Amino acid sequence: MLTIETDTSRALVRATLEGFLEVEEVAAFFRQEQELVRSLGYRSGDYVLLFDARKAVIQSQDVVGAFMTQMLAVPLKARRVAVVGGASLARMQAQRVAQVRQDAATFSSIEDAEAWLFAPVPNQPLA
């Protein structure tokens, strides 16, 4: 299951992943995420994305591939993407997904992920 919520005061989109996912759920999530950021008037780089995968289980290779493809394919891209992983094998999958973007990283805690998401980006003016 994938759920999505926003904290517009911080331009944060938070996705929560739980259990085992199907490829169709990944595609539906990214459609929903894009509709949401578009409805908020965000452009690429205007928001950050946090995936909380602490309750996710090891996913099929097809699901991992779908995440990697979608992260690159979406037209509106987050300035940074943080993935918080749970169990060690699921965290390894999260690292594989995050490596497709230079502005993505994995973390073991929400606090560390948020600290990185909101840290100044070198050579980028603060909004």
mmCIF file of C-alpha atoms in Angstrom:
data_model
loop_
_atom_site.group_PDB
_atom_site.id
_atom_site.type_symbol
_atom_site.label_atom_id
_atom_site.label_comp_id
_atom_site.label_asym_id
_atom_site.label_seq_id
_atom_site.Cartn_x
_atom_site.Cartn_y
_atom_site.Cartn_z
ATOM 1 C CA MET A 1 0.000 0.000 0.000
ATOM 2 C CA LEU A 2 1.191 3.512 -0.858
ATOM 3 C CA THR A 3 -0.272 6.618 0.743
ATOM 4 C CA ILE A 4 0.640 10.219 0.125
ATOM 5 C CA GLU A 5 0.316 13.405 2.156
ATOM 6 C CA THR A 6 1.758 16.899 1.986
ATOM 7 C CA ASP A 7 3.145 19.497 4.326
ATOM 8 C CA THR A 8 2.764 22.600 2.173
ATOM 9 C CA SER A 9 4.433 24.808 4.785
ATOM 10 C CA ARG A 10 7.677 22.970 3.978
ATOM 11 C CA ALA A 11 6.936 21.936 0.369
ATOM 12 C CA LEU A 12 7.217 18.315 1.515
ATOM 13 C CA VAL A 13 5.493 15.398 -0.168
ATOM 14 C CA ARG A 14 5.577 12.314 2.067
ATOM 15 C CA ALA A 15 4.818 8.853 0.728
ATOM 16 C CA THR A 16 4.334 5.901 3.050
ATOM 17 C CA LEU A 17 4.954 2.405 1.685
ATOM 18 C CA GLU A 18 3.643 -0.643 3.533
ATOM 19 C CA GLY A 19 3.678 -4.316 2.732
ATOM 20 C CA PHE A 20 4.167 -5.852 -0.688
ATOM 21 C CA LEU A 21 3.399 -3.720 -3.737
ATOM 22 C CA GLU A 22 2.318 -4.479 -7.274
ATOM 23 C CA VAL A 23 3.763 -2.730 -10.322
ATOM 24 C CA GLU A 24 0.360 -1.144 -10.988
ATOM 25 C CA GLU A 25 0.415 0.456 -7.513
ATOM 26 C CA VAL A 26 3.762 2.073 -8.253
ATOM 27 C CA ALA A 27 2.485 3.575 -11.504
ATOM 28 C CA ALA A 28 -0.718 4.749 -9.784
ATOM 29 C CA PHE A 29 1.296 6.334 -6.978
ATOM 30 C CA PHE A 30 3.460 8.367 -9.339
ATOM 31 C CA ARG A 31 0.367 9.505 -11.285
ATOM 32 C CA GLN A 32 -1.189 10.623 -7.985
ATOM 33 C CA GLU A 33 2.042 12.320 -6.861
ATOM 34 C CA GLN A 34 2.302 14.238 -10.123
ATOM 35 C CA GLU A 35 -1.353 15.311 -9.985
ATOM 36 C CA LEU A 36 -0.854 16.474 -6.403
ATOM 37 C CA VAL A 37 2.266 18.547 -7.049
ATOM 38 C CA ARG A 38 0.681 20.025 -10.174
ATOM 39 C CA SER A 39 -2.467 20.973 -8.209
ATOM 40 C CA LEU A 40 -0.279 22.728 -5.626
ATOM 41 C CA GLY A 41 1.364 24.765 -8.370
ATOM 42 C CA TYR A 42 4.795 23.199 -7.858
ATOM 43 C CA ARG A 43 7.292 22.956 -10.674
ATOM 44 C CA SER A 44 10.315 20.704 -10.836
ATOM 45 C CA GLY A 45 12.622 21.533 -7.942
ATOM 46 C CA ASP A 46 9.926 23.320 -5.896
ATOM 47 C CA TYR A 47 9.345 20.446 -3.452
ATOM 48 C CA VAL A 48 11.089 17.559 -1.708
ATOM 49 C CA LEU A 49 9.890 13.961 -1.606
ATOM 50 C CA LEU A 50 10.215 11.613 1.366
ATOM 51 C CA PHE A 51 9.504 7.895 0.986
ATOM 52 C CA ASP A 52 8.891 6.240 4.351
ATOM 53 C CA ALA A 53 9.499 2.564 3.579
ATOM 54 C CA ARG A 54 10.053 1.386 7.155
ATOM 55 C CA LYS A 55 6.979 -0.867 6.979
ATOM 56 C CA ALA A 56 7.611 -2.112 3.462
ATOM 57 C CA VAL A 57 8.775 -5.650 2.828
ATOM 58 C CA ILE A 58 11.194 -6.897 0.213
ATOM 59 C CA GLN A 59 9.677 -6.129 -3.186
ATOM 60 C CA SER A 60 9.773 -8.029 -6.451
ATOM 61 C CA GLN A 61 12.395 -7.019 -8.987
ATOM 62 C CA ASP A 62 9.567 -5.757 -11.209
ATOM 63 C CA VAL A 63 8.412 -3.361 -8.476
ATOM 64 C CA VAL A 64 11.964 -2.142 -7.827
ATOM 65 C CA GLY A 65 12.377 -1.594 -11.564
ATOM 66 C CA ALA A 66 9.079 0.276 -11.750
ATOM 67 C CA PHE A 67 10.219 2.666 -8.997
ATOM 68 C CA MET A 68 13.507 3.284 -10.783
ATOM 69 C CA THR A 69 11.780 3.929 -14.115
ATOM 70 C CA GLN A 70 9.108 6.189 -12.646
ATOM 71 C CA MET A 71 11.574 8.269 -10.627
ATOM 72 C CA LEU A 72 13.333 9.164 -13.864
ATOM 73 C CA ALA A 73 10.247 9.462 -16.069
ATOM 74 C CA VAL A 74 8.034 11.875 -14.115
ATOM 75 C CA PRO A 75 7.955 15.354 -15.645
ATOM 76 C CA LEU A 76 7.793 17.218 -12.292
ATOM 77 C CA LYS A 77 10.777 16.173 -10.224
ATOM 78 C CA ALA A 78 11.417 16.792 -6.541
ATOM 79 C CA ARG A 79 14.497 18.846 -5.652
ATOM 80 C CA ARG A 80 15.630 15.970 -3.432
ATOM 81 C CA VAL A 81 14.288 12.486 -2.725
ATOM 82 C CA ALA A 82 14.913 10.732 0.598
ATOM 83 C CA VAL A 83 14.058 7.088 1.192
ATOM 84 C CA VAL A 84 13.857 5.797 4.758
ATOM 85 C CA GLY A 85 14.271 2.032 4.797
ATOM 86 C CA GLY A 86 13.404 -0.660 7.268
ATOM 87 C CA ALA A 87 14.837 -4.186 7.199
ATOM 88 C CA SER A 88 18.306 -4.588 5.734
ATOM 89 C CA LEU A 89 17.284 -6.270 2.464
ATOM 90 C CA ALA A 90 14.484 -3.767 1.890
ATOM 91 C CA ARG A 91 16.981 -0.973 2.618
ATOM 92 C CA MET A 92 19.298 -2.419 -0.023
ATOM 93 C CA GLN A 93 16.441 -2.257 -2.521
ATOM 94 C CA ALA A 94 15.800 1.354 -1.493
ATOM 95 C CA GLN A 95 19.459 2.152 -2.175
ATOM 96 C CA ARG A 96 19.138 0.658 -5.658
ATOM 97 C CA VAL A 97 16.117 2.848 -6.349
ATOM 98 C CA ALA A 98 17.738 5.993 -4.946
ATOM 99 C CA GLN A 99 20.905 5.579 -7.007
ATOM 100 C CA VAL A 100 19.061 6.417 -10.238
ATOM 101 C CA ARG A 101 19.044 10.103 -9.243
ATOM 102 C CA GLN A 102 21.988 12.162 -8.022
ATOM 103 C CA ASP A 103 19.640 14.095 -5.745
ATOM 104 C CA ALA A 104 18.326 11.006 -3.928
ATOM 105 C CA ALA A 105 19.630 9.293 -0.801
ATOM 106 C CA THR A 106 18.651 6.620 1.710
ATOM 107 C CA PHE A 107 18.428 6.965 5.471
ATOM 108 C CA SER A 108 17.604 4.858 8.508
ATOM 109 C CA SER A 109 15.586 7.576 10.302
ATOM 110 C CA ILE A 110 12.978 10.163 9.359
ATOM 111 C CA GLU A 111 14.928 12.805 11.285
ATOM 112 C CA ASP A 112 18.112 12.244 9.274
ATOM 113 C CA ALA A 113 16.148 12.180 6.022
ATOM 114 C CA GLU A 114 14.378 15.457 6.780
ATOM 115 C CA ALA A 115 17.611 17.126 7.891
ATOM 116 C CA TRP A 116 19.142 16.243 4.521
ATOM 117 C CA LEU A 117 16.025 17.156 2.521
ATOM 118 C CA PHE A 118 15.930 20.659 3.982
ATOM 119 C CA ALA A 119 19.675 21.328 4.101
ATOM 120 C CA PRO A 120 20.863 23.963 1.646
ATOM 121 C CA VAL A 121 21.748 22.570 -1.751
ATOM 122 C CA PRO A 122 25.194 23.755 -2.929
ATOM 123 C CA ASN A 123 25.016 26.247 -5.799
ATOM 124 C CA GLN A 124 21.254 26.611 -5.461
ATOM 125 C CA PRO A 125 19.668 29.755 -4.002
ATOM 126 C CA LEU A 126 17.280 29.304 -1.102
ATOM 127 C CA ALA A 127 13.628 29.871 -1.935
#
